[in-house]
Coordinates of C-alpha atoms and ligand atoms in Angstrom, one line a residue:
X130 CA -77.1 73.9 -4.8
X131 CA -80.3 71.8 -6.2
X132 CA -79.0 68.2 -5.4
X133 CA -82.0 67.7 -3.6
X134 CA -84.1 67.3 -6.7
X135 CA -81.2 66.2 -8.6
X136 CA -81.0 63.0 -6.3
X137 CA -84.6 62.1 -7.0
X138 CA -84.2 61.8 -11.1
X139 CA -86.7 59.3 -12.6
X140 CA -87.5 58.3 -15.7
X141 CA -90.9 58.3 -16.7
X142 CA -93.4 57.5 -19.9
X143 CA -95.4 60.4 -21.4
X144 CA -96.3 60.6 -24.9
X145 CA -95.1 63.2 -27.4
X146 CA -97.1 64.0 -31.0
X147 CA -98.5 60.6 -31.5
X148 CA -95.3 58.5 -30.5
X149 CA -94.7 57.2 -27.2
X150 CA -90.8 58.7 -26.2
X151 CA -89.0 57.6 -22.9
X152 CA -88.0 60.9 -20.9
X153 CA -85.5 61.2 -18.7
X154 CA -85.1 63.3 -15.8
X155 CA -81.1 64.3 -16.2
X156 CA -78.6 65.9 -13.9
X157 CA -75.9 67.9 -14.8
X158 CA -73.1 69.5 -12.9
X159 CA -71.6 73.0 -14.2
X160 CA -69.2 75.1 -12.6
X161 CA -70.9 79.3 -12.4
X162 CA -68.4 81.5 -13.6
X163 CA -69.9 84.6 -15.1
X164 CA -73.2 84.2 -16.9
X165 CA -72.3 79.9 -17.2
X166 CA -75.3 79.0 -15.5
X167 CA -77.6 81.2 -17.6
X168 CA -76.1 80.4 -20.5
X169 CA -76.6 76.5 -19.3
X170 CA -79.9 77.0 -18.3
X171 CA -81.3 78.9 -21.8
X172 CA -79.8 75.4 -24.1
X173 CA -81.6 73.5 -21.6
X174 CA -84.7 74.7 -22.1
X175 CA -84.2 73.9 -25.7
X176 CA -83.1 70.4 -25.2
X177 CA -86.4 69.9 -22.9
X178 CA -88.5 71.4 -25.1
X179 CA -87.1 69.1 -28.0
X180 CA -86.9 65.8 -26.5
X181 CA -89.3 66.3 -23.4
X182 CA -86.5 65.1 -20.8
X183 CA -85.8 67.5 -17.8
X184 CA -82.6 68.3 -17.0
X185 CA -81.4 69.7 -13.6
X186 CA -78.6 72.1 -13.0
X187 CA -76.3 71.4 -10.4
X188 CA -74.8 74.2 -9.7
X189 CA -70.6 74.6 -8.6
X190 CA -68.3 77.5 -7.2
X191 CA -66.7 79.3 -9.5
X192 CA -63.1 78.0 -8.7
X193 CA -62.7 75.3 -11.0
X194 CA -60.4 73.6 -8.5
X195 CA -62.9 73.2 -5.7
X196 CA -65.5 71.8 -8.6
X197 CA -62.6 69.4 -8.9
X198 CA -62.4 68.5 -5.7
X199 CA -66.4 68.0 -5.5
X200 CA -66.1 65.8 -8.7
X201 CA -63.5 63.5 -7.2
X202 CA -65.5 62.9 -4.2
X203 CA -69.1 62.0 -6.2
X204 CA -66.8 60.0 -8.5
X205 CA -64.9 58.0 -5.4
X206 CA -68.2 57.6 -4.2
X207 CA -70.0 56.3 -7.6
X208 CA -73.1 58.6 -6.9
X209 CA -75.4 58.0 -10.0
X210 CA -76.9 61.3 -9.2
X211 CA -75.1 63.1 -11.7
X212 CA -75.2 62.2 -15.1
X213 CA -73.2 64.7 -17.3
X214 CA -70.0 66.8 -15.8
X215 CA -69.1 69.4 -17.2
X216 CA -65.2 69.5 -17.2
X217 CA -62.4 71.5 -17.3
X218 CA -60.3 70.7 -20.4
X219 CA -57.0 69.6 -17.6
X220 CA -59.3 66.9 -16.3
X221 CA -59.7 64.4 -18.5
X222 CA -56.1 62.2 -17.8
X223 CA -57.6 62.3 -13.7
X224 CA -61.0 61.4 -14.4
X225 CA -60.9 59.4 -17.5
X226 CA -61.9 55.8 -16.0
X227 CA -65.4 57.2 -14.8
X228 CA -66.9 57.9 -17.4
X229 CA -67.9 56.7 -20.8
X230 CA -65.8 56.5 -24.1
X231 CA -67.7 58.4 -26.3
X232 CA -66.0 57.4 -29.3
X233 CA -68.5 55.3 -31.0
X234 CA -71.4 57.7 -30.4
X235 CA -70.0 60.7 -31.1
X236 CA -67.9 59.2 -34.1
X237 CA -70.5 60.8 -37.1
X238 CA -69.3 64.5 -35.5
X239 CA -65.8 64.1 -34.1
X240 CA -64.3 65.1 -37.5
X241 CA -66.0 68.3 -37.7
X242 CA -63.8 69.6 -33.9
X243 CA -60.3 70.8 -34.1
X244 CA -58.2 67.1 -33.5
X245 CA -56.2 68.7 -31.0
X246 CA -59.3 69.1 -28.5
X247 CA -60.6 65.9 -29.4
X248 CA -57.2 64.3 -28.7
X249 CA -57.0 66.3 -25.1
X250 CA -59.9 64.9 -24.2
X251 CA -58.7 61.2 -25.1
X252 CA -57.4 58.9 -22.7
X253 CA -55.6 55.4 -23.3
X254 CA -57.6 55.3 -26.8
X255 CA -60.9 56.3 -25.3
X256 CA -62.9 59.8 -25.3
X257 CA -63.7 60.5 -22.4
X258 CA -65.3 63.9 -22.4
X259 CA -66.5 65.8 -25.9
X260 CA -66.0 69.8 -26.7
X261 CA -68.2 72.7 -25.3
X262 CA -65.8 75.3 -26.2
X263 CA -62.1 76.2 -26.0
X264 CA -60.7 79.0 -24.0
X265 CA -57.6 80.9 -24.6
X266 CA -57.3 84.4 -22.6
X267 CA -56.4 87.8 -24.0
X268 CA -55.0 91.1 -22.6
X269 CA -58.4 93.4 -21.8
X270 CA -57.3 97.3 -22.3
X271 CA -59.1 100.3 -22.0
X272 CA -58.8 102.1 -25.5
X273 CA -60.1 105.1 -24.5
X274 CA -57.2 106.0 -21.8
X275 CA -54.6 104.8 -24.1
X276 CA -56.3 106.9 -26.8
X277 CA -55.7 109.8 -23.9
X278 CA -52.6 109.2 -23.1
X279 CA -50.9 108.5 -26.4
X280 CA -50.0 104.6 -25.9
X281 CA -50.3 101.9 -28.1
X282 CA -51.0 98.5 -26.6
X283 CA -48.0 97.3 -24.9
X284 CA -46.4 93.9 -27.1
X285 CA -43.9 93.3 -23.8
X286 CA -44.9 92.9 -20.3
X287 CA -42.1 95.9 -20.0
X288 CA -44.4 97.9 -21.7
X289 CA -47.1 97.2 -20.2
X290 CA -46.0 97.7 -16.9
X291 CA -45.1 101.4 -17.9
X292 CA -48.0 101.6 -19.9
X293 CA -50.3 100.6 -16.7
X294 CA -48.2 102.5 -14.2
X295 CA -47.7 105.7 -16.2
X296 CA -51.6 106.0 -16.8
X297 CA -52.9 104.7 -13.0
X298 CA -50.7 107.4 -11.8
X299 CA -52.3 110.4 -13.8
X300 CA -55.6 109.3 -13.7
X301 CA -55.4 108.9 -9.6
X302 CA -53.8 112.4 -10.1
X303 CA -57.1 113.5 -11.7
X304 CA -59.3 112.2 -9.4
X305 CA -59.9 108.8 -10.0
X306 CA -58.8 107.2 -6.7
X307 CA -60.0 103.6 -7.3
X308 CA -58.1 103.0 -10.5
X309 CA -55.4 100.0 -10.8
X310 CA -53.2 99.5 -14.1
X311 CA -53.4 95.6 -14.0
X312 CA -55.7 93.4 -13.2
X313 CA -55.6 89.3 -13.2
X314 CA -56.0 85.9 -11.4
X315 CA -53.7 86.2 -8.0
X316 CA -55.4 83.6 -6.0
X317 CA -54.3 80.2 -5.0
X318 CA -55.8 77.6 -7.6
X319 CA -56.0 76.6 -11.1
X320 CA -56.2 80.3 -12.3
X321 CA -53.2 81.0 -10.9
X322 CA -51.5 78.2 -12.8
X323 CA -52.9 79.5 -15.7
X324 CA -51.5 83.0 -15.1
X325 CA -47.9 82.0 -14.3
X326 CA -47.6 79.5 -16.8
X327 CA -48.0 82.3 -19.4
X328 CA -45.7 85.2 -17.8
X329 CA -43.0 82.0 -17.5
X330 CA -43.5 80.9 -20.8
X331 CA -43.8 84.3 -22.9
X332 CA -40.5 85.1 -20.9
X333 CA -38.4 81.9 -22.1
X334 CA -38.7 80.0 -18.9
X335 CA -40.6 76.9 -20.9
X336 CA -42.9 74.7 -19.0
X337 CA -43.4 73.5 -15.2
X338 CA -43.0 70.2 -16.5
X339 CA -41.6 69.0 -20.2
X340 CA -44.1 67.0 -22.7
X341 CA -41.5 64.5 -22.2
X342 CA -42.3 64.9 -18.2
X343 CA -38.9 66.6 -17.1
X344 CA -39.8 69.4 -14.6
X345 CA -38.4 72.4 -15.7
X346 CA -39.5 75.1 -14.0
X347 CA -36.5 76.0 -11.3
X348 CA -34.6 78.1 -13.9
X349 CA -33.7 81.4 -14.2
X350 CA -35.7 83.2 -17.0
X351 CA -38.8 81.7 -14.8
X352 CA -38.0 83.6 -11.7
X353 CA -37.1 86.4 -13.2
X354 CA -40.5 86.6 -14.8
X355 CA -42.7 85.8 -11.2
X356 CA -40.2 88.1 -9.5
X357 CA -41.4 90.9 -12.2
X358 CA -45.1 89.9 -11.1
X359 CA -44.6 90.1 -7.5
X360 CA -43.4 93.9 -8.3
X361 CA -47.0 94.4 -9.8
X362 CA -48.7 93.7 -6.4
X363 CA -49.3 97.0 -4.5
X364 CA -48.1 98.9 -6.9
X365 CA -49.8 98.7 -10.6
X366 CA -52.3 95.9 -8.8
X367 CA -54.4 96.0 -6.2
X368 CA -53.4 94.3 -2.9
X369 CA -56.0 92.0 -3.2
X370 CA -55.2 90.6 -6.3
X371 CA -53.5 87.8 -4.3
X372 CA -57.3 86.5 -3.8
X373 CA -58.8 87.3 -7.3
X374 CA -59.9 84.8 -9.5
X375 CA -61.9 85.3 -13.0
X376 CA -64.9 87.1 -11.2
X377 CA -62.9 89.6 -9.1
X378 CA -60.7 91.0 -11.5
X379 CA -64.1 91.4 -14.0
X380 CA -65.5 93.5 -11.0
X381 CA -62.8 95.8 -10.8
X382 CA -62.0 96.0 -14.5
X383 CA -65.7 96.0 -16.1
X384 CA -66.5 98.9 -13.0
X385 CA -64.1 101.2 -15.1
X386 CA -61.0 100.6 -12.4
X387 CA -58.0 98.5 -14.1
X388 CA -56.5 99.9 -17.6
X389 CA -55.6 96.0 -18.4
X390 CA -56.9 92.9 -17.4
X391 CA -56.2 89.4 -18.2
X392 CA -59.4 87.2 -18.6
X393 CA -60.9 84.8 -20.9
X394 CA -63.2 86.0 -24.1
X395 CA -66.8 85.3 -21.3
X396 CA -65.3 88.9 -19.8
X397 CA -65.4 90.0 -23.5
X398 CA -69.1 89.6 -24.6
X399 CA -70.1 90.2 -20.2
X400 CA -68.1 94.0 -20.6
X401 CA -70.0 94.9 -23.4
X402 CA -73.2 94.2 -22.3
X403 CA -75.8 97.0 -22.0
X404 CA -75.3 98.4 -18.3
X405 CA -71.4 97.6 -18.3
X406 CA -69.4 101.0 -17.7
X407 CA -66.8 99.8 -19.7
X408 CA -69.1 98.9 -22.8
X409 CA -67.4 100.2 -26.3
X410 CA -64.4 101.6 -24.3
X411 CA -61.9 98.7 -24.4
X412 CA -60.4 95.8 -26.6
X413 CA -58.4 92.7 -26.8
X414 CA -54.9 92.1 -27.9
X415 CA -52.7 89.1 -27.3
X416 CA -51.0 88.7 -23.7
X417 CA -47.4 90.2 -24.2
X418 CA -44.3 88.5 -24.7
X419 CA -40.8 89.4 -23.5
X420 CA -38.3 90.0 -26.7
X421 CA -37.7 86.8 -28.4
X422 CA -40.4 84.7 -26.8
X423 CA -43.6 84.2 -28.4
X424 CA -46.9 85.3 -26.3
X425 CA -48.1 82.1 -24.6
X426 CA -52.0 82.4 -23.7
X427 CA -52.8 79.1 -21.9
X428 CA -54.9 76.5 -23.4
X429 CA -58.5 76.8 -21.2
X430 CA -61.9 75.4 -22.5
X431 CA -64.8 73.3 -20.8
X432 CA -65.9 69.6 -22.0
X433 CA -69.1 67.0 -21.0
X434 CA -68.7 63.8 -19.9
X435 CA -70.9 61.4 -18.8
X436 CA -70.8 59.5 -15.9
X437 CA -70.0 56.0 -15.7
X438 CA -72.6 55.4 -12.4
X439 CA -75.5 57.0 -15.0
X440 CA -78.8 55.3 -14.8
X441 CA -79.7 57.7 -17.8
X442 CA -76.4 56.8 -20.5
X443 CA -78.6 56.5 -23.3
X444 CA -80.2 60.3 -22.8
X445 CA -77.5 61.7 -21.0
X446 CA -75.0 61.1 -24.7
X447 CA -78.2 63.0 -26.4
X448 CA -77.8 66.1 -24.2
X449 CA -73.6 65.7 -25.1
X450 CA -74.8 65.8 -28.7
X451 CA -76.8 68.7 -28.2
X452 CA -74.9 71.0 -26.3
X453 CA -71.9 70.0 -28.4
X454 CA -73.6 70.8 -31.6
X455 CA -72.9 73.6 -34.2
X456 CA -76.0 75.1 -33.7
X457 CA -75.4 75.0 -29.5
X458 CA -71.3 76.1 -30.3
X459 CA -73.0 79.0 -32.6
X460 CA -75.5 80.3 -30.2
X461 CA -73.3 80.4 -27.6
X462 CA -70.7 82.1 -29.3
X463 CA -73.1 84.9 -30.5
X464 CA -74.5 85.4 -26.9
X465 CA -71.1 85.1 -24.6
X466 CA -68.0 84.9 -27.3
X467 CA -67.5 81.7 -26.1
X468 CA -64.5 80.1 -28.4
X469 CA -66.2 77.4 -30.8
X470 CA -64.6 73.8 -31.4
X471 CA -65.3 73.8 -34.4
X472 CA -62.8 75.2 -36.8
X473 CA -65.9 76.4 -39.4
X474 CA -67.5 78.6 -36.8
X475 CA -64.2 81.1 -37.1
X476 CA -65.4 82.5 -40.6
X477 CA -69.2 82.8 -39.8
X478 CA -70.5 86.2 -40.4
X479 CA -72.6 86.4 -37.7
X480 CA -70.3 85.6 -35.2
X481 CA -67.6 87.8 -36.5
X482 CA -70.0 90.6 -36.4
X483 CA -71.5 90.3 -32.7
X484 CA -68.2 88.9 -31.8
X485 CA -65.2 90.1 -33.7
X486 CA -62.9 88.5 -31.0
X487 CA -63.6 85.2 -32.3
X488 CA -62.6 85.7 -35.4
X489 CA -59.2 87.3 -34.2
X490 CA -58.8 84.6 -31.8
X491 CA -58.6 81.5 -34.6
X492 CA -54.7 81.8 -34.6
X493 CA -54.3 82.6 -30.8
X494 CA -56.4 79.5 -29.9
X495 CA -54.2 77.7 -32.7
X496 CA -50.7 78.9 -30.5
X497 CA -52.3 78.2 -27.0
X498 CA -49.7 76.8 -24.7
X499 CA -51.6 73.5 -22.8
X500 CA -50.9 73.0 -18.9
X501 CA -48.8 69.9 -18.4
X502 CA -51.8 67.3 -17.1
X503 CA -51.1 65.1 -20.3
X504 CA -47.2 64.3 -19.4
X505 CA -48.5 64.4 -15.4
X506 CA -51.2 61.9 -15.6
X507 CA -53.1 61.2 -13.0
X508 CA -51.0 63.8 -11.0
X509 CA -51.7 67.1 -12.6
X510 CA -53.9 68.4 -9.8
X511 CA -50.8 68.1 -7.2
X512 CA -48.2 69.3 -9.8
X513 CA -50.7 72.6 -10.5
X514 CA -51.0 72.9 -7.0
X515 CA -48.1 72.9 -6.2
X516 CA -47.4 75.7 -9.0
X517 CA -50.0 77.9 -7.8
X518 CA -48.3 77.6 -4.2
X519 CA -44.9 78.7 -5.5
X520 CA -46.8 81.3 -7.8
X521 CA -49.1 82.9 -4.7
X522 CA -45.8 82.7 -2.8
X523 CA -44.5 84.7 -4.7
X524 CA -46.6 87.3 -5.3
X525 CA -47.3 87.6 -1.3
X526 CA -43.5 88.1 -1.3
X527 CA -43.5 85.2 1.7
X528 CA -40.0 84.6 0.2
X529 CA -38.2 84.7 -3.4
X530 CA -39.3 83.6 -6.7
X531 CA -35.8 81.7 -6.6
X532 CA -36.7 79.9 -3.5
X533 CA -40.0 79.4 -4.3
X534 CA -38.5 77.5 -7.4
X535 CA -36.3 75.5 -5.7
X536 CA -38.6 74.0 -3.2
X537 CA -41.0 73.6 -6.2
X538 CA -38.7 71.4 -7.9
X539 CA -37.7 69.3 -4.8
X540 CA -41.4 68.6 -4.3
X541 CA -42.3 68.1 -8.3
X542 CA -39.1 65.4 -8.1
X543 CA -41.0 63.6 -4.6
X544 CA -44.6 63.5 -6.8
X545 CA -42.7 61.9 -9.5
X546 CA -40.4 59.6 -8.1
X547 CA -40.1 56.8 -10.3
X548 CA -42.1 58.2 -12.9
X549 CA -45.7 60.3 -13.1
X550 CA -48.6 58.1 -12.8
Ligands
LIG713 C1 -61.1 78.9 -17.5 C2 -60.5 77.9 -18.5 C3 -60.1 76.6 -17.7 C4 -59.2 77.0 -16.6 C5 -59.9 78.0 -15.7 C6 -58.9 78.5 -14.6 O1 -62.4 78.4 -17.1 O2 -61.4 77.6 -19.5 O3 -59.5 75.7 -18.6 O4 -58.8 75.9 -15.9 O5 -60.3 79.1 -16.4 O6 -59.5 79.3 -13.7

């Protein structure tokens, strides 16, 4: 982590052409999942070389619920060392009185992002974080062995349960020893919510807690649909999936060893690069649905905010505006199929080119299902963990998805007592 330098920003004179320009030395915070430091780093150097300010990246671990858990603290504290923070689109309802309503200076460009974004990301009437990119994940598959083994792409999680089972099987059979059928987030945090929310959801078990606020999770059609993923573990998915997050189930899926994996577009545009083993042998298809339900992606994506304790507001809103931008949205899609904001950016003919996910991915993003932190306020954090602890529970097989649900519930109904906050 460079906080070191970050701690020392200053703002200094120096002359640019013939005018005189203030330039700021900015910090900003980014979580480093997959190539999001790289990708962070190359705008940067744009922005720099454009304005002349210097921006420092301060670099997070790739769970985005430890990054939380660092942003709290340098919040709680008011550290004006950090001036932008990147943040997760479930944040905003948590964080939203530390940092600065962007309404007015973003109010030329808001139109041009889809509203429903914009409005995540606005609390009590102010914005307090503006659009990088939306997420919403799909179901990875290896084409080729499908191709081999006469299977479409399964539509159910049935299916592809078979589908993943029948093919790991024949291809251990033929000598390839490390391969899994399945592949996704196990671990305990925010990943994990992300993960059961859809196989509840996509099997008619509805939300972990209503728009309305009602928690709903302890219910049948929900535990019958963890109960199905704890069956995966050991035997179409590896053991350790139960500590995988976005990273690890990349590593064992882009090294040729999963038949399906559920990740978000990055793991798209990162297993077709040049050395990937996997490179021209897969694609995407919507995460499956049980008969009757609709497939239920969750609603990901990554926003900027800046800080309230800024010494740097002024500059900091510029490099919002910049990495925000069309141009920044459009680059960024082309280089890591990152999901635009910006409705327009769907039908460009570059994009859909280097990136035909995207273009596909305009009515998935549409359908997203969002995780409950609007009806939980400024609880969400403890409501998803306490998800992701009945989720991992499960999986582990520590005891029954019905149990599990029950003591979920019990403590959902002591966070809310009289009413989320
Ligand atoms: C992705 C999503 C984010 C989600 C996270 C979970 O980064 O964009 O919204 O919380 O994954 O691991």
């Amino acid at each position: 982590m460079r906080f070191g330098t970050a701690a020392m920003a200053v703002a200094a004179i120096f002359t640019l052409g013939s005018s005189e320009v203030s330039a700021a030395e900015l910090s900003i915070v980014s979580g480093s999942v997959g190539a999001d430091i790289q990708e962070l780093r190359t705008q940067l150097a744009e922005f720099e070389a454009e304005t002349g300010h210097q921006v420092d990246i301060v670099e997070m671990p790739a769970s985005t619920s430890d990054q939380f858990g660092q942003y709290r603290l340098w919040l709680a504290a008011g550290t004006d060392d950090i001036d932008i923070y990147r943040v997760d689109v479930i944040w905003a309802p948590q964080l939203a009185n530390q940092f600065v309503d962007l309404r007015d200076a973003m109010a030329d460009v808001i139109g041009d992002h889809f509203p429903s974004v914009i409005e995540s990301q606005t609390v009590e009437g102010r914005l307090v974080a503006f659009p990088m990119y939306t997420d919403a994940p799909a179901l990875f598959y290896r084409k080729d062995l499908l191709e081999k083994y006469g299977r479409n792409p399964p539509a159910t999680w049935e299916e592809l349960t078979e589908t993943a089972k029948v093919i790991q099987d024949k291809e251990r059979a033929a000598g390839s020893g490390q391969i899994y059928g399945f592949v996704f987030q196990g671990a305990p945090y925010e990943g994990l919510t992300c993960n059961g929310l859809e196989w509840v959801a996509s099997s008619g078990g509805g939300q972990i807690v209503s728009p309305e606020g009602e928690i709903t999770i302890n219910n049948e059609r929900a535990a019958q649909a963890l109960e199905r993923a704890r069956g995966w573990v050991r035997d179409i998915a590896p053991a350790g999936v139960l500590a995988y997050k976005e990273e690890e189930a990349r590593g064992v899926w882009q090294t040729g060893n999963a038949v399906f994996m559920r990740n978000w577009p990055y793991a798209y545009a990162l297993s077709n690069g040049e050395d990937s083993p996997v490179k021209g042998k897969f694609e995407v298809t919507t995460l499956p649905a049980e008969p009757g339900s609709r497939s239920a992606p969750c609603l990901g994506g990554w926003n900027l905010a800046v800080s309230k304790y800024s010494k740097h507001k002024k500059e900091a809103i510029e490099l919002v505006r910049f990495l925000s931008s069309r141009k920044a949205q459009k680059e960024r899609a082309l280089t890591y199929a990152r999901l635009p904001t910006i409705p327009a950016l769907y039908d460009d003919p570059d994009i859909a080119e280097r990136q035909p996910i995207i273009a596909e991915w305009a009515d998935v993003v549409e359908k997203a299902v969002p995780r409950p932190s609007a009806p939980t306020k400024r609880q969400y954090n403890e409501v998803s963990k306490e998800f992701w602890t009945a989720v991992n529970e499960t999986l582990s097989g520590a005891a029954s998805a019905e149990t599990n649900l029950q003591t979920l519930e019990h403590r959902l109904r002591r966070l809310k007592r009289d009413g989320w906050r």
